[in-house]
Amino acid sequence: MTTHDNNSTASTIPEKPTKTPPLAPVRVKIFFDWKRALIPVIIGLGMLLIPTPGGLEPRAWHMLALFVATIVAIIAKVMPMGAVCLVALTISGLFGLTRWCPARATSACSPASPTPPSGSSASPCCSPGP
């Protein structure tokens, strides 16, 4: 009970107990739906089984297969988009689909001359690989 002084007249106002609404249960999705994950895996592996088109490096074809599988996984909502992209980035690194060449990053090699200049400490990754 609270007593308020209103124009020198004491009045007693009862306090209403406040009830907190019950909290909704929190659902945490730890695992992904493996049945949905089969769709992009089958599409990606299916593209890998198709012979590489002429004039295209096999590594580029494999990267396209990974890209298409990633887009399908995002559309199918297998996992959150960030997780799907991290998985695709990890796969591309593990299978050598993307290579980092410090010589190209520092412009020691140009696309016109894939070999490093003489006396340069550039790595041989400037040459186009398979």
JSON list of C-alpha atoms in Angstrom, two decimals:
[
{"chain": "A", "resi": 1, "resn": "MET", "atom": "CA", "xyz": [0.00, 0.00, 0.00]},
{"chain": "A", "resi": 2, "resn": "THR", "atom": "CA", "xyz": [1.20, 3.45, -0.86]},
{"chain": "A", "resi": 3, "resn": "THR", "atom": "CA", "xyz": [0.16, 6.62, 0.83]},
{"chain": "A", "resi": 4, "resn": "HIS", "atom": "CA", "xyz": [-0.03, 9.73, -1.32]},
{"chain": "A", "resi": 5, "resn": "ASP", "atom": "CA", "xyz": [-0.41, 13.25, -0.02]},
{"chain": "A", "resi": 6, "resn": "ASN", "atom": "CA", "xyz": [-3.07, 14.94, -2.15]},
{"chain": "A", "resi": 7, "resn": "ASN", "atom": "CA", "xyz": [-3.93, 18.51, -1.05]},
{"chain": "A", "resi": 8, "resn": "SER", "atom": "CA", "xyz": [-3.05, 17.68, 2.52]},
{"chain": "A", "resi": 9, "resn": "THR", "atom": "CA", "xyz": [-5.48, 14.75, 2.46]},
{"chain": "A", "resi": 10, "resn": "ALA", "atom": "CA", "xyz": [-3.94, 11.37, 2.97]},
{"chain": "A", "resi": 11, "resn": "SER", "atom": "CA", "xyz": [-5.33, 8.70, 0.72]},
{"chain": "A", "resi": 12, "resn": "THR", "atom": "CA", "xyz": [-4.41, 5.10, 0.41]},
{"chain": "A", "resi": 13, "resn": "ILE", "atom": "CA", "xyz": [-4.11, 3.60, -3.07]},
{"chain": "A", "resi": 14, "resn": "PRO", "atom": "CA", "xyz": [-3.61, -0.15, -3.28]},
{"chain": "A", "resi": 15, "resn": "GLU", "atom": "CA", "xyz": [-0.77, -1.29, -5.53]},
{"chain": "A", "resi": 16, "resn": "LYS", "atom": "CA", "xyz": [-1.67, -3.74, -8.22]},
{"chain": "A", "resi": 17, "resn": "PRO", "atom": "CA", "xyz": [0.72, -6.65, -8.50]},
{"chain": "A", "resi": 18, "resn": "THR", "atom": "CA", "xyz": [2.38, -6.74, -11.91]},
{"chain": "A", "resi": 19, "resn": "LYS", "atom": "CA", "xyz": [2.41, -10.06, -13.62]},
{"chain": "A", "resi": 20, "resn": "THR", "atom": "CA", "xyz": [5.02, -10.75, -16.21]},
{"chain": "A", "resi": 21, "resn": "PRO", "atom": "CA", "xyz": [3.69, -12.57, -19.23]},
{"chain": "A", "resi": 22, "resn": "PRO", "atom": "CA", "xyz": [4.97, -16.12, -19.61]},
{"chain": "A", "resi": 23, "resn": "LEU", "atom": "CA", "xyz": [7.96, -16.35, -21.90]},
{"chain": "A", "resi": 24, "resn": "ALA", "atom": "CA", "xyz": [7.64, -18.29, -25.10]},
{"chain": "A", "resi": 25, "resn": "PRO", "atom": "CA", "xyz": [9.96, -21.26, -25.38]},
{"chain": "A", "resi": 26, "resn": "VAL", "atom": "CA", "xyz": [13.10, -20.56, -27.37]},
{"chain": "A", "resi": 27, "resn": "ARG", "atom": "CA", "xyz": [13.82, -22.99, -30.18]},
{"chain": "A", "resi": 28, "resn": "VAL", "atom": "CA", "xyz": [17.48, -23.34, -31.00]},
{"chain": "A", "resi": 29, "resn": "LYS", "atom": "CA", "xyz": [18.27, -24.98, -34.32]},
{"chain": "A", "resi": 30, "resn": "ILE", "atom": "CA", "xyz": [21.62, -26.64, -33.81]},
{"chain": "A", "resi": 31, "resn": "PHE", "atom": "CA", "xyz": [21.63, -29.05, -36.72]},
{"chain": "A", "resi": 32, "resn": "PHE", "atom": "CA", "xyz": [20.69, -28.44, -40.32]},
{"chain": "A", "resi": 33, "resn": "ASP", "atom": "CA", "xyz": [18.14, -30.39, -42.29]},
{"chain": "A", "resi": 34, "resn": "TRP", "atom": "CA", "xyz": [20.25, -33.03, -44.01]},
{"chain": "A", "resi": 35, "resn": "LYS", "atom": "CA", "xyz": [17.44, -33.94, -46.41]},
{"chain": "A", "resi": 36, "resn": "ARG", "atom": "CA", "xyz": [17.46, -30.40, -47.78]},
{"chain": "A", "resi": 37, "resn": "ALA", "atom": "CA", "xyz": [21.25, -30.53, -47.95]},
{"chain": "A", "resi": 38, "resn": "LEU", "atom": "CA", "xyz": [21.09, -33.43, -50.40]},
{"chain": "A", "resi": 39, "resn": "ILE", "atom": "CA", "xyz": [19.63, -31.20, -53.12]},
{"chain": "A", "resi": 40, "resn": "PRO", "atom": "CA", "xyz": [22.66, -28.87, -53.54]},
{"chain": "A", "resi": 41, "resn": "VAL", "atom": "CA", "xyz": [25.10, -31.74, -53.03]},
{"chain": "A", "resi": 42, "resn": "ILE", "atom": "CA", "xyz": [23.47, -33.78, -55.81]},
{"chain": "A", "resi": 43, "resn": "ILE", "atom": "CA", "xyz": [23.37, -30.77, -58.14]},
{"chain": "A", "resi": 44, "resn": "GLY", "atom": "CA", "xyz": [27.02, -29.89, -57.43]},
{"chain": "A", "resi": 45, "resn": "LEU", "atom": "CA", "xyz": [28.22, -33.47, -57.91]},
{"chain": "A", "resi": 46, "resn": "GLY", "atom": "CA", "xyz": [26.10, -33.77, -61.04]},
{"chain": "A", "resi": 47, "resn": "MET", "atom": "CA", "xyz": [27.82, -30.73, -62.52]},
{"chain": "A", "resi": 48, "resn": "LEU", "atom": "CA", "xyz": [31.22, -32.20, -61.64]},
{"chain": "A", "resi": 49, "resn": "LEU", "atom": "CA", "xyz": [30.36, -35.35, -63.60]},
{"chain": "A", "resi": 50, "resn": "ILE", "atom": "CA", "xyz": [29.64, -33.35, -66.74]},
{"chain": "A", "resi": 51, "resn": "PRO", "atom": "CA", "xyz": [32.80, -33.08, -68.88]},
{"chain": "A", "resi": 52, "resn": "THR", "atom": "CA", "xyz": [34.51, -29.71, -68.80]},
{"chain": "A", "resi": 53, "resn": "PRO", "atom": "CA", "xyz": [33.45, -27.58, -71.80]},
{"chain": "A", "resi": 54, "resn": "GLY", "atom": "CA", "xyz": [36.15, -26.80, -74.33]},
{"chain": "A", "resi": 55, "resn": "GLY", "atom": "CA", "xyz": [38.19, -23.69, -73.70]},
{"chain": "A", "resi": 56, "resn": "LEU", "atom": "CA", "xyz": [37.49, -23.77, -69.97]},
{"chain": "A", "resi": 57, "resn": "GLU", "atom": "CA", "xyz": [39.91, -24.84, -67.29]},
{"chain": "A", "resi": 58, "resn": "PRO", "atom": "CA", "xyz": [38.73, -27.74, -65.12]},
{"chain": "A", "resi": 59, "resn": "ARG", "atom": "CA", "xyz": [39.31, -25.62, -62.03]},
{"chain": "A", "resi": 60, "resn": "ALA", "atom": "CA", "xyz": [36.94, -22.97, -63.38]},
{"chain": "A", "resi": 61, "resn": "TRP", "atom": "CA", "xyz": [34.29, -25.60, -64.13]},
{"chain": "A", "resi": 62, "resn": "HIS", "atom": "CA", "xyz": [34.61, -26.98, -60.61]},
{"chain": "A", "resi": 63, "resn": "MET", "atom": "CA", "xyz": [34.30, -23.48, -59.19]},
{"chain": "A", "resi": 64, "resn": "LEU", "atom": "CA", "xyz": [31.11, -22.97, -61.21]},
{"chain": "A", "resi": 65, "resn": "ALA", "atom": "CA", "xyz": [29.70, -26.24, -59.83]},
{"chain": "A", "resi": 66, "resn": "LEU", "atom": "CA", "xyz": [30.48, -25.07, -56.29]},
{"chain": "A", "resi": 67, "resn": "PHE", "atom": "CA", "xyz": [28.91, -21.67, -57.00]},
{"chain": "A", "resi": 68, "resn": "VAL", "atom": "CA", "xyz": [25.70, -23.20, -58.36]},
{"chain": "A", "resi": 69, "resn": "ALA", "atom": "CA", "xyz": [25.51, -25.62, -55.41]},
{"chain": "A", "resi": 70, "resn": "THR", "atom": "CA", "xyz": [25.99, -22.69, -53.02]},
{"chain": "A", "resi": 71, "resn": "ILE", "atom": "CA", "xyz": [23.17, -20.70, -54.63]},
{"chain": "A", "resi": 72, "resn": "VAL", "atom": "CA", "xyz": [20.88, -23.75, -54.51]},
{"chain": "A", "resi": 73, "resn": "ALA", "atom": "CA", "xyz": [21.75, -24.29, -50.82]},
{"chain": "A", "resi": 74, "resn": "ILE", "atom": "CA", "xyz": [20.90, -20.65, -50.06]},
{"chain": "A", "resi": 75, "resn": "ILE", "atom": "CA", "xyz": [17.58, -20.90, -51.90]},
{"chain": "A", "resi": 76, "resn": "ALA", "atom": "CA", "xyz": [16.74, -24.22, -50.22]},
{"chain": "A", "resi": 77, "resn": "LYS", "atom": "CA", "xyz": [17.62, -22.62, -46.85]},
{"chain": "A", "resi": 78, "resn": "VAL", "atom": "CA", "xyz": [19.75, -25.55, -45.76]},
{"chain": "A", "resi": 79, "resn": "MET", "atom": "CA", "xyz": [21.56, -23.30, -43.28]},
{"chain": "A", "resi": 80, "resn": "PRO", "atom": "CA", "xyz": [21.76, -19.55, -42.80]},
{"chain": "A", "resi": 81, "resn": "MET", "atom": "CA", "xyz": [23.32, -17.80, -45.79]},
{"chain": "A", "resi": 82, "resn": "GLY", "atom": "CA", "xyz": [26.50, -16.89, -43.92]},
{"chain": "A", "resi": 83, "resn": "ALA", "atom": "CA", "xyz": [27.09, -20.49, -42.90]},
{"chain": "A", "resi": 84, "resn": "VAL", "atom": "CA", "xyz": [26.50, -21.74, -46.45]},
{"chain": "A", "resi": 85, "resn": "CYS", "atom": "CA", "xyz": [29.01, -19.21, -47.80]},
{"chain": "A", "resi": 86, "resn": "LEU", "atom": "CA", "xyz": [31.61, -20.17, -45.19]},
{"chain": "A", "resi": 87, "resn": "VAL", "atom": "CA", "xyz": [31.20, -23.85, -46.07]},
{"chain": "A", "resi": 88, "resn": "ALA", "atom": "CA", "xyz": [31.60, -23.04, -49.78]},
{"chain": "A", "resi": 89, "resn": "LEU", "atom": "CA", "xyz": [34.68, -20.91, -49.09]},
{"chain": "A", "resi": 90, "resn": "THR", "atom": "CA", "xyz": [36.21, -23.71, -47.05]},
{"chain": "A", "resi": 91, "resn": "ILE", "atom": "CA", "xyz": [35.50, -26.28, -49.77]},
{"chain": "A", "resi": 92, "resn": "SER", "atom": "CA", "xyz": [37.05, -24.03, -52.43]},
{"chain": "A", "resi": 93, "resn": "GLY", "atom": "CA", "xyz": [40.19, -23.66, -50.32]},
{"chain": "A", "resi": 94, "resn": "LEU", "atom": "CA", "xyz": [40.46, -27.35, -49.43]},
{"chain": "A", "resi": 95, "resn": "PHE", "atom": "CA", "xyz": [40.14, -28.51, -53.03]},
{"chain": "A", "resi": 96, "resn": "GLY", "atom": "CA", "xyz": [42.43, -25.84, -54.46]},
{"chain": "A", "resi": 97, "resn": "LEU", "atom": "CA", "xyz": [39.77, -24.07, -56.49]},
{"chain": "A", "resi": 98, "resn": "THR", "atom": "CA", "xyz": [41.15, -20.71, -55.42]},
{"chain": "A", "resi": 99, "resn": "ARG", "atom": "CA", "xyz": [44.82, -20.00, -55.15]},
{"chain": "A", "resi": 100, "resn": "TRP", "atom": "CA", "xyz": [46.44, -16.97, -53.66]},
{"chain": "A", "resi": 101, "resn": "CYS", "atom": "CA", "xyz": [49.48, -15.68, -55.47]},
{"chain": "A", "resi": 102, "resn": "PRO", "atom": "CA", "xyz": [51.45, -13.04, -53.59]},
{"chain": "A", "resi": 103, "resn": "ALA", "atom": "CA", "xyz": [53.35, -12.20, -56.77]},
{"chain": "A", "resi": 104, "resn": "ARG", "atom": "CA", "xyz": [50.14, -11.22, -58.56]},
{"chain": "A", "resi": 105, "resn": "ALA", "atom": "CA", "xyz": [49.01, -9.27, -55.53]},
{"chain": "A", "resi": 106, "resn": "THR", "atom": "CA", "xyz": [52.20, -7.19, -55.70]},
{"chain": "A", "resi": 107, "resn": "SER", "atom": "CA", "xyz": [52.12, -6.96, -59.53]},
{"chain": "A", "resi": 108, "resn": "ALA", "atom": "CA", "xyz": [55.47, -8.72, -59.95]},
{"chain": "A", "resi": 109, "resn": "CYS", "atom": "CA", "xyz": [53.82, -10.76, -62.70]},
{"chain": "A", "resi": 110, "resn": "SER", "atom": "CA", "xyz": [51.47, -9.50, -65.30]},
{"chain": "A", "resi": 111, "resn": "PRO", "atom": "CA", "xyz": [48.89, -11.65, -67.07]},
{"chain": "A", "resi": 112, "resn": "ALA", "atom": "CA", "xyz": [50.78, -11.02, -70.32]},
{"chain": "A", "resi": 113, "resn": "SER", "atom": "CA", "xyz": [53.99, -12.55, -68.95]},
{"chain": "A", "resi": 114, "resn": "PRO", "atom": "CA", "xyz": [53.16, -15.31, -66.47]},
{"chain": "A", "resi": 115, "resn": "THR", "atom": "CA", "xyz": [56.79, -15.92, -65.54]},
{"chain": "A", "resi": 116, "resn": "PRO", "atom": "CA", "xyz": [58.33, -13.75, -62.86]},
{"chain": "A", "resi": 117, "resn": "PRO", "atom": "CA", "xyz": [60.96, -11.23, -63.97]},
{"chain": "A", "resi": 118, "resn": "SER", "atom": "CA", "xyz": [64.59, -12.30, -63.63]},
{"chain": "A", "resi": 119, "resn": "GLY", "atom": "CA", "xyz": [66.05, -11.59, -60.23]},
{"chain": "A", "resi": 120, "resn": "SER", "atom": "CA", "xyz": [62.57, -11.44, -58.73]},
{"chain": "A", "resi": 121, "resn": "SER", "atom": "CA", "xyz": [61.69, -13.41, -55.65]},
{"chain": "A", "resi": 122, "resn": "ALA", "atom": "CA", "xyz": [58.20, -14.03, -57.02]},
{"chain": "A", "resi": 123, "resn": "SER", "atom": "CA", "xyz": [56.80, -17.49, -56.55]},
{"chain": "A", "resi": 124, "resn": "PRO", "atom": "CA", "xyz": [56.14, -19.74, -59.54]},
{"chain": "A", "resi": 125, "resn": "CYS", "atom": "CA", "xyz": [52.40, -19.62, -58.87]},
{"chain": "A", "resi": 126, "resn": "CYS", "atom": "CA", "xyz": [52.23, -16.79, -61.39]},
{"chain": "A", "resi": 127, "resn": "SER", "atom": "CA", "xyz": [52.29, -19.33, -64.16]},
{"chain": "A", "resi": 128, "resn": "PRO", "atom": "CA", "xyz": [48.84, -20.57, -65.09]},
{"chain": "A", "resi": 129, "resn": "GLY", "atom": "CA", "xyz": [48.25, -23.92, -63.43]},
{"chain": "A", "resi": 130, "resn": "PRO", "atom": "CA", "xyz": [46.03, -26.81, -64.33]}
]
